[in-house]
């Protein structure tokens, strides 16, 4: 404020005398008035413990990035999920296929919703970081006064936002065809949130690690898609052979899908409480890893 | 005297009625591009095919029979391969044209001594060839994993070529129409994927209600997939000959449309 006042007064004086620049510098370095210097050099804004404004700005930038192409980022996944619902209900349903005592469409819908959430939270953070790296504008988010914590949080939160938004839109669209009873809201929220967070963090780590689009396409094709397809989205893991069942229980995606399905329709294959704890722990570990990579500047800073 | 003042232009090569050499060059360039993108496109198609197979096998009660006398897997595998093939053809053609257009490389091509028809033919056939390679790989892997019947090779090859040409033309038209990647994604998600997945790829019309059955029989893609599958299972829902004629007409019509639009420079030349 003081700085601005000084500027203004110096400009007013400059206009009177005529040589504006000369007057301006005179005013700037004028030491004849000891009580109050005409101009003070700009000082950095005090940021406090957390740079809330910076955090919020980066978050908004990330959210606007995907909202800008909402057809591709929100509506397209919804349509794909509905397509899957149609195919599997038509091909498998025939109205008489029953899983856990429920019609197959009802069993399938929660799996498809959470699968869509998983794929989209991953896509959001991984593509954002990678595009910034490839285009070179990553410096624009590394230079500002944002700590590694704020950086990680803003990206992860935007990924979670996309995941939850896509999940919500897909869920509402599916409600038109399949009435979902919303059995346990707390479980729905906990598993939806953790599913989005887990993949947003994985996407962040993947985006930091990848050097070109082929890398991230490979991770999507060979890790994210198979895991989200084969972790009980389309079938009850009880149908797996014995030794596969054991492997399924080691897979955190299984707990995400199983828990989310329990929240929506009340049936589950595994232990819900154990699943809730496991996904929380996995997310804490992934958070630490992502934060560590960002703060070390791994493949981000030269 | 006058002959000395004339600029020493090189005479352009005379290409005859069809510029076979430029046509072949463009076709080869497109195939080289396909090979460069192969790890991604073939890998993606392969993963999705295997996912579909795994998921259906695990979710299906083992006794299910979609078409009388045909095992569920025997019914499923041709559908999965057909989808990989058709989607690949669309993707190849649309990607090539749109990429060239957006990167400003299409100008080089419009300057080249190729008639519009030759350009369209080179793009579309190269996209179809790439898709046939992708589809063969996907089918090959599926056949290695599960037993698939084989009735007659003729409809398999015929409908595969026809279908890949049809979808390559659709992709070419999409590439011409789209002015950004977003538009391409819209056509892919809202038109090509539903067409490819809901046209009897994974189920027979008999499973649908009355209106669905009528809709299905007005859908040319259904005839493509049904005909393709009949080469494996030997059982067709509709007449393969009728399907072949219908789809040939469609390919011819779309080819004509693509050619005329390209010749007019629709959304390509300003």
XYZ file of C-alpha atoms in Angstrom, chain B residues 101 106 175-179 183 261 264-270:
16
model
C -4.285 -31.750 -40.982
C -1.570 -32.100 -45.406
C -10.651 -36.960 -39.875
C -11.888 -34.590 -42.553
C -14.772 -33.300 -40.489
C -12.997 -32.865 -37.145
C -11.046 -29.699 -36.482
C -14.237 -33.902 -32.090
C -15.545 -34.193 -50.376
C -13.747 -30.243 -53.094
C -11.347 -29.673 -50.196
C -14.168 -29.838 -47.650
C -12.740 -28.712 -44.272
C -9.262 -29.308 -45.648
C -8.521 -26.430 -47.961
C -9.500 -22.932 -46.944
